[in-house]
CSV table of C-alpha atoms in Angstrom, one decimal:
chain,number,residue,atom,x,y,z
A,1,GLU,CA,258.2,254.1,197.4
A,2,PRO,CA,256.6,252.7,195.4
A,3,GLU,CA,257.5,249.0,194.4
A,4,VAL,CA,256.3,245.8,192.2
A,5,THR,CA,255.6,243.1,194.3
A,6,GLN,CA,255.4,239.3,193.3
A,7,THR,CA,253.6,235.9,194.7
A,8,PRO,CA,254.1,233.5,195.6
A,9,SER,CA,258.9,234.0,196.7
A,10,HIS,CA,258.7,230.4,196.0
A,11,GLN,CA,257.0,228.1,194.2
A,12,VAL,CA,257.4,224.0,193.8
A,13,THR,CA,255.9,222.2,191.2
A,14,GLN,CA,255.7,219.2,189.2
A,15,MET,CA,256.9,218.5,185.9
A,16,GLY,CA,254.5,218.5,183.8
A,17,GLN,CA,251.9,220.6,186.3
A,18,GLU,CA,250.6,223.9,185.3
A,19,VAL,CA,251.8,227.1,187.1
A,20,ILE,CA,250.7,231.1,188.1
A,21,LEU,CA,252.8,233.4,188.7
A,22,ARG,CA,251.9,237.3,190.3
A,23,CYS,CA,253.0,240.1,189.3
A,24,VAL,CA,251.6,243.4,191.3
A,25,PRO,CA,254.0,246.0,188.8
A,26,ILE,CA,253.9,249.8,190.6
A,27,SER,CA,250.3,251.3,189.8
A,28,ASN,CA,250.6,254.2,187.5
A,29,HIS,CA,252.7,251.7,185.4
A,30,LEU,CA,251.4,251.0,181.7
A,31,TYR,CA,254.4,248.5,180.6
A,32,PHE,CA,255.5,245.1,182.4
A,33,TYR,CA,257.6,242.6,181.3
A,34,TRP,CA,258.2,239.1,183.1
A,35,TYR,CA,262.4,238.4,183.1
A,36,ARG,CA,264.1,235.0,184.5
A,37,GLN,CA,267.7,233.9,185.4
A,38,ILE,CA,267.6,230.5,185.3
A,39,LEU,CA,270.9,230.0,188.6
A,40,GLY,CA,274.6,231.4,187.6
A,41,GLN,CA,273.3,232.6,184.1
A,42,LYS,CA,272.4,236.2,183.1
A,43,VAL,CA,268.2,237.4,183.1
A,44,GLU,CA,266.8,236.8,180.2
A,45,PHE,CA,263.6,238.4,178.4
A,46,LEU,CA,260.9,236.7,178.2
A,47,VAL,CA,258.1,239.9,177.3
A,48,SER,CA,256.9,242.6,177.7
A,49,PHE,CA,253.3,243.9,177.9
A,50,TYR,CA,251.6,246.4,177.2
A,51,ASN,CA,247.7,248.6,176.5
A,52,ASN,CA,246.7,244.5,177.0
A,53,GLU,CA,248.7,242.9,174.1
A,54,ILE,CA,251.9,241.6,174.1
A,55,SER,CA,254.7,243.3,172.2
A,56,GLU,CA,257.1,241.4,172.4
A,57,LYS,CA,258.7,237.9,173.5
A,58,SER,CA,261.8,235.9,173.1
A,59,GLU,CA,262.1,232.9,171.7
A,60,ILE,CA,262.6,231.2,174.4
A,61,PHE,CA,258.5,232.6,175.8
A,62,ASP,CA,257.0,229.6,173.5
A,63,ASP,CA,253.3,228.4,173.4
A,64,GLN,CA,254.1,226.5,176.7
A,65,PHE,CA,254.1,230.0,178.0
A,66,SER,CA,251.5,233.5,179.1
A,67,VAL,CA,250.9,235.9,179.9
A,68,GLU,CA,246.9,237.4,181.7
A,69,ARG,CA,246.2,240.8,183.2
A,70,PRO,CA,242.8,240.6,184.7
A,71,ASP,CA,242.4,242.8,186.9
A,72,GLY,CA,243.8,246.5,187.3
A,73,SER,CA,246.4,245.0,189.4
A,74,ASN,CA,247.6,241.6,188.3
A,75,PHE,CA,250.0,240.4,186.1
A,76,THR,CA,251.1,237.1,185.5
A,77,LEU,CA,253.1,234.7,183.9
A,78,LYS,CA,251.6,231.4,182.8
A,79,ILE,CA,253.4,228.1,182.2
A,80,ARG,CA,251.6,225.3,181.1
A,81,SER,CA,252.8,222.0,181.5
A,82,THR,CA,256.3,223.0,183.2
A,83,LYS,CA,259.5,220.9,182.1
A,84,LEU,CA,263.0,220.7,184.5
A,85,GLU,CA,264.5,223.7,182.4
A,86,ASP,CA,262.2,226.3,184.5
A,87,SER,CA,263.5,225.7,187.0
A,88,ALA,CA,264.3,230.0,187.8
A,89,MET,CA,264.1,233.3,189.0
A,90,TYR,CA,261.4,234.8,187.3
A,91,PHE,CA,261.5,238.2,187.3
A,92,CYS,CA,258.1,241.0,187.0
A,93,ALA,CA,258.9,244.5,185.9
A,94,SER,CA,256.8,247.9,184.8
A,95,ARG,CA,258.4,250.9,183.5
A,96,GLY,CA,256.5,254.3,183.5
A,97,LEU,CA,254.4,256.3,180.1
A,98,ALA,CA,256.7,256.3,177.2
A,99,GLY,CA,258.9,259.0,176.8
A,100,ALA,CA,259.4,259.7,180.0
A,101,THR,CA,262.5,257.6,181.9
A,102,ASP,CA,262.7,254.0,180.5
A,103,THR,CA,263.9,252.7,183.4
A,104,GLN,CA,262.2,249.4,184.2
A,105,TYR,CA,262.5,247.8,188.2
A,106,PHE,CA,262.0,244.5,189.1
A,107,GLY,CA,260.3,242.8,191.8
A,108,PRO,CA,261.9,239.9,194.3
A,109,GLY,CA,260.9,237.5,191.7
A,110,THR,CA,259.5,233.9,192.5
A,111,ARG,CA,261.9,231.4,192.8
A,112,LEU,CA,260.9,228.2,190.7
A,113,THR,CA,261.4,224.3,191.1
A,114,VAL,CA,260.0,222.3,189.2
A,115,LEU,CA,260.8,218.1,190.2
B,1,GLN,CA,273.3,237.6,167.9
B,2,LYS,CA,273.1,241.5,170.0
B,3,GLU,CA,275.4,240.6,173.4
B,4,VAL,CA,276.5,243.4,176.5
B,5,GLU,CA,279.8,242.0,177.2
B,6,GLN,CA,281.6,242.2,181.0
B,7,ASN,CA,284.4,240.5,182.9
B,8,SER,CA,282.7,238.0,185.1
B,9,GLY,CA,285.0,238.8,187.9
B,10,PRO,CA,285.6,239.1,190.8
B,11,LEU,CA,287.0,242.4,191.1
B,12,SER,CA,288.3,242.8,194.5
B,13,VAL,CA,288.8,246.5,196.3
B,14,PRO,CA,289.5,247.3,199.6
B,15,GLU,CA,287.5,249.2,201.5
B,16,GLY,CA,287.4,252.9,200.2
B,17,ALA,CA,288.5,252.1,196.9
B,18,ILE,CA,287.4,252.9,193.4
B,19,ALA,CA,285.9,250.6,191.5
B,20,SER,CA,285.6,250.4,188.4
B,21,LEU,CA,283.5,248.5,185.8
B,22,ASN,CA,283.1,247.6,182.1
B,23,CYS,CA,280.9,246.5,179.8
B,24,THR,CA,280.2,247.1,175.8
B,25,TYR,CA,277.5,246.3,173.9
B,26,SER,CA,277.4,245.1,170.0
B,27,ASP,CA,274.9,247.2,169.1
B,28,ARG,CA,274.8,250.1,167.1
B,29,GLY,CA,271.6,251.3,167.7
B,30,SER,CA,271.3,251.2,171.7
B,31,GLN,CA,270.3,253.9,173.0
B,32,SER,CA,269.7,253.0,176.7
B,33,PHE,CA,272.1,252.4,179.6
B,34,PHE,CA,271.8,250.4,182.8
B,35,TRP,CA,273.0,249.5,186.0
B,36,TYR,CA,272.1,247.3,188.1
B,37,ARG,CA,273.3,245.3,191.8
B,38,GLN,CA,271.8,242.5,191.9
B,39,TYR,CA,273.1,240.5,195.5
B,40,SER,CA,272.7,237.1,195.8
B,41,GLY,CA,268.8,235.6,195.7
B,42,LYS,CA,268.4,238.8,194.8
B,43,SER,CA,266.6,241.2,192.6
B,44,PRO,CA,268.5,244.3,190.1
B,45,GLU,CA,268.0,246.7,191.8
B,46,LEU,CA,268.0,249.9,189.7
B,47,ILE,CA,271.5,252.5,190.6
B,48,MET,CA,271.6,254.3,187.6
B,49,PHE,CA,270.8,254.5,184.3
B,50,ILE,CA,272.5,257.0,181.5
B,51,TYR,CA,271.3,258.1,177.4
B,52,SER,CA,274.3,260.9,176.3
B,53,ASN,CA,278.1,260.4,175.5
B,54,GLY,CA,279.7,261.6,178.9
B,55,ASP,CA,279.5,261.3,182.7
B,56,LYS,CA,277.0,261.2,184.8
B,57,GLU,CA,277.1,261.4,188.6
B,58,ASP,CA,274.7,260.1,191.2
B,59,GLY,CA,276.6,260.4,194.8
B,60,ARG,CA,279.3,257.7,194.5
B,61,PHE,CA,278.0,256.4,191.3
B,62,THR,CA,279.2,257.9,188.5
B,63,ALA,CA,278.3,256.5,184.3
B,64,GLN,CA,280.7,256.6,181.9
B,65,LEU,CA,279.0,256.4,178.4
B,66,ASN,CA,280.7,256.3,174.8
B,67,LYS,CA,278.5,255.4,172.5
B,68,ALA,CA,281.8,255.2,169.2
B,69,SER,CA,283.5,252.9,172.1
B,70,GLN,CA,280.2,250.5,172.6
B,71,TYR,CA,281.3,251.7,176.0
B,72,VAL,CA,279.8,252.0,179.3
B,73,SER,CA,281.3,252.0,182.9
B,74,LEU,CA,280.7,252.8,185.9
B,75,LEU,CA,282.6,254.0,189.2
B,76,ILE,CA,282.3,253.7,192.6
B,77,ARG,CA,284.2,255.5,194.7
B,78,ASP,CA,284.7,255.2,198.2
B,79,SER,CA,283.9,251.5,197.8
B,80,GLN,CA,281.5,249.5,200.8
B,81,PRO,CA,282.0,246.7,201.6
B,82,SER,CA,278.0,246.8,201.8
B,83,ASP,CA,278.7,247.2,197.5
B,84,SER,CA,279.8,244.3,197.6
B,85,ALA,CA,278.0,242.0,195.3
B,86,THR,CA,277.1,241.6,190.9
B,87,TYR,CA,276.5,244.3,188.7
B,88,LEU,CA,274.7,244.0,186.1
B,89,CYS,CA,275.2,245.9,183.0
B,90,ALA,CA,272.3,246.3,181.1
B,91,VAL,CA,271.8,247.7,177.2
B,92,ARG,CA,267.8,248.8,175.4
B,93,MET,CA,268.5,248.7,171.4
B,94,ASP,CA,266.3,250.7,169.6
B,95,SER,CA,262.7,250.3,168.3
B,96,SER,CA,262.9,247.8,170.9
B,97,TYR,CA,262.0,248.4,175.2
B,98,LYS,CA,263.4,245.2,176.6
B,99,LEU,CA,267.2,245.1,178.1
B,100,ILE,CA,269.4,243.0,177.9
B,101,PHE,CA,271.7,241.6,180.3
B,102,GLY,CA,275.6,241.6,181.0
B,103,SER,CA,276.7,238.5,182.7
B,104,GLY,CA,277.4,240.0,185.3
B,105,THR,CA,280.5,242.1,187.1
B,106,ARG,CA,281.0,240.1,191.3
B,107,LEU,CA,282.4,242.6,192.8
B,108,LEU,CA,284.2,242.0,196.8
B,109,VAL,CA,285.4,245.4,198.5
B,110,ARG,CA,287.9,243.6,201.9
B,111,PRO,CA,287.3,246.1,204.5
C-alpha cells in the first residue's frame, strides 16, 4: 500500500540553525500538508500546498518557515532560524484529487529537537 | 476560534467490551469528519471518515455523525488490548482543506 515517507526520523539542531525536513507524498496525490505536534499537545496545521503554491497557512507558519516541491516527488519544510519552541513532531500529509475522498494520509513524522 | 473538543480520558474498558469515544465541534459549516488512531510517539493513522449524518460501519468500528448536535462518535466493538492508543477526532471545515484536531482521547483496553 502506498504511503507517505519522511526523513530524517529525528533531527537535533542548535537554536538559530536552519533545518530542512523532507517528505515524499503518495505518488498520485496532488495536495500536500505539514502539521506539527508539540509533545503532549494537539496536532496543529501549518501549511497546505497545491499546484506549486501555498494554498493556506496558519498563524504559526511565519516568515521563518517555507515549503518547496523541488522535484516531482519531494516536498520540504524549511525552518530558517530554529527556536527552542520549534521542538515538536512534524508530520507531512498528502491527499488525492478533490472530488474523491478528502482523506489526508500522514507520514511517520520527523522529531525535531532544538537545543 | 473553531474548536474540536474531546474528553482526554483515559477511557478504560475491559477486553471484548464496546468503547465509545466522543467528539464535538464548534463550526456548523464542517464538512468532513475523521477518526485517527495515534500510538505514543507515532503518527496519526486513519481509522474512518464520515461525511453524512448517521452511522458508518467498517469492521469493528462504527462512526456516528449528528450534524444538528455537532457531534461525532466512534464505537469500537470487541475491544482488544492492541486498540489501546489515543484516538484523534479531526474535522474539515467548509472552504478549507486543513484538518482541525481535537486533543484526543486515550483508550486503555484491559486484558
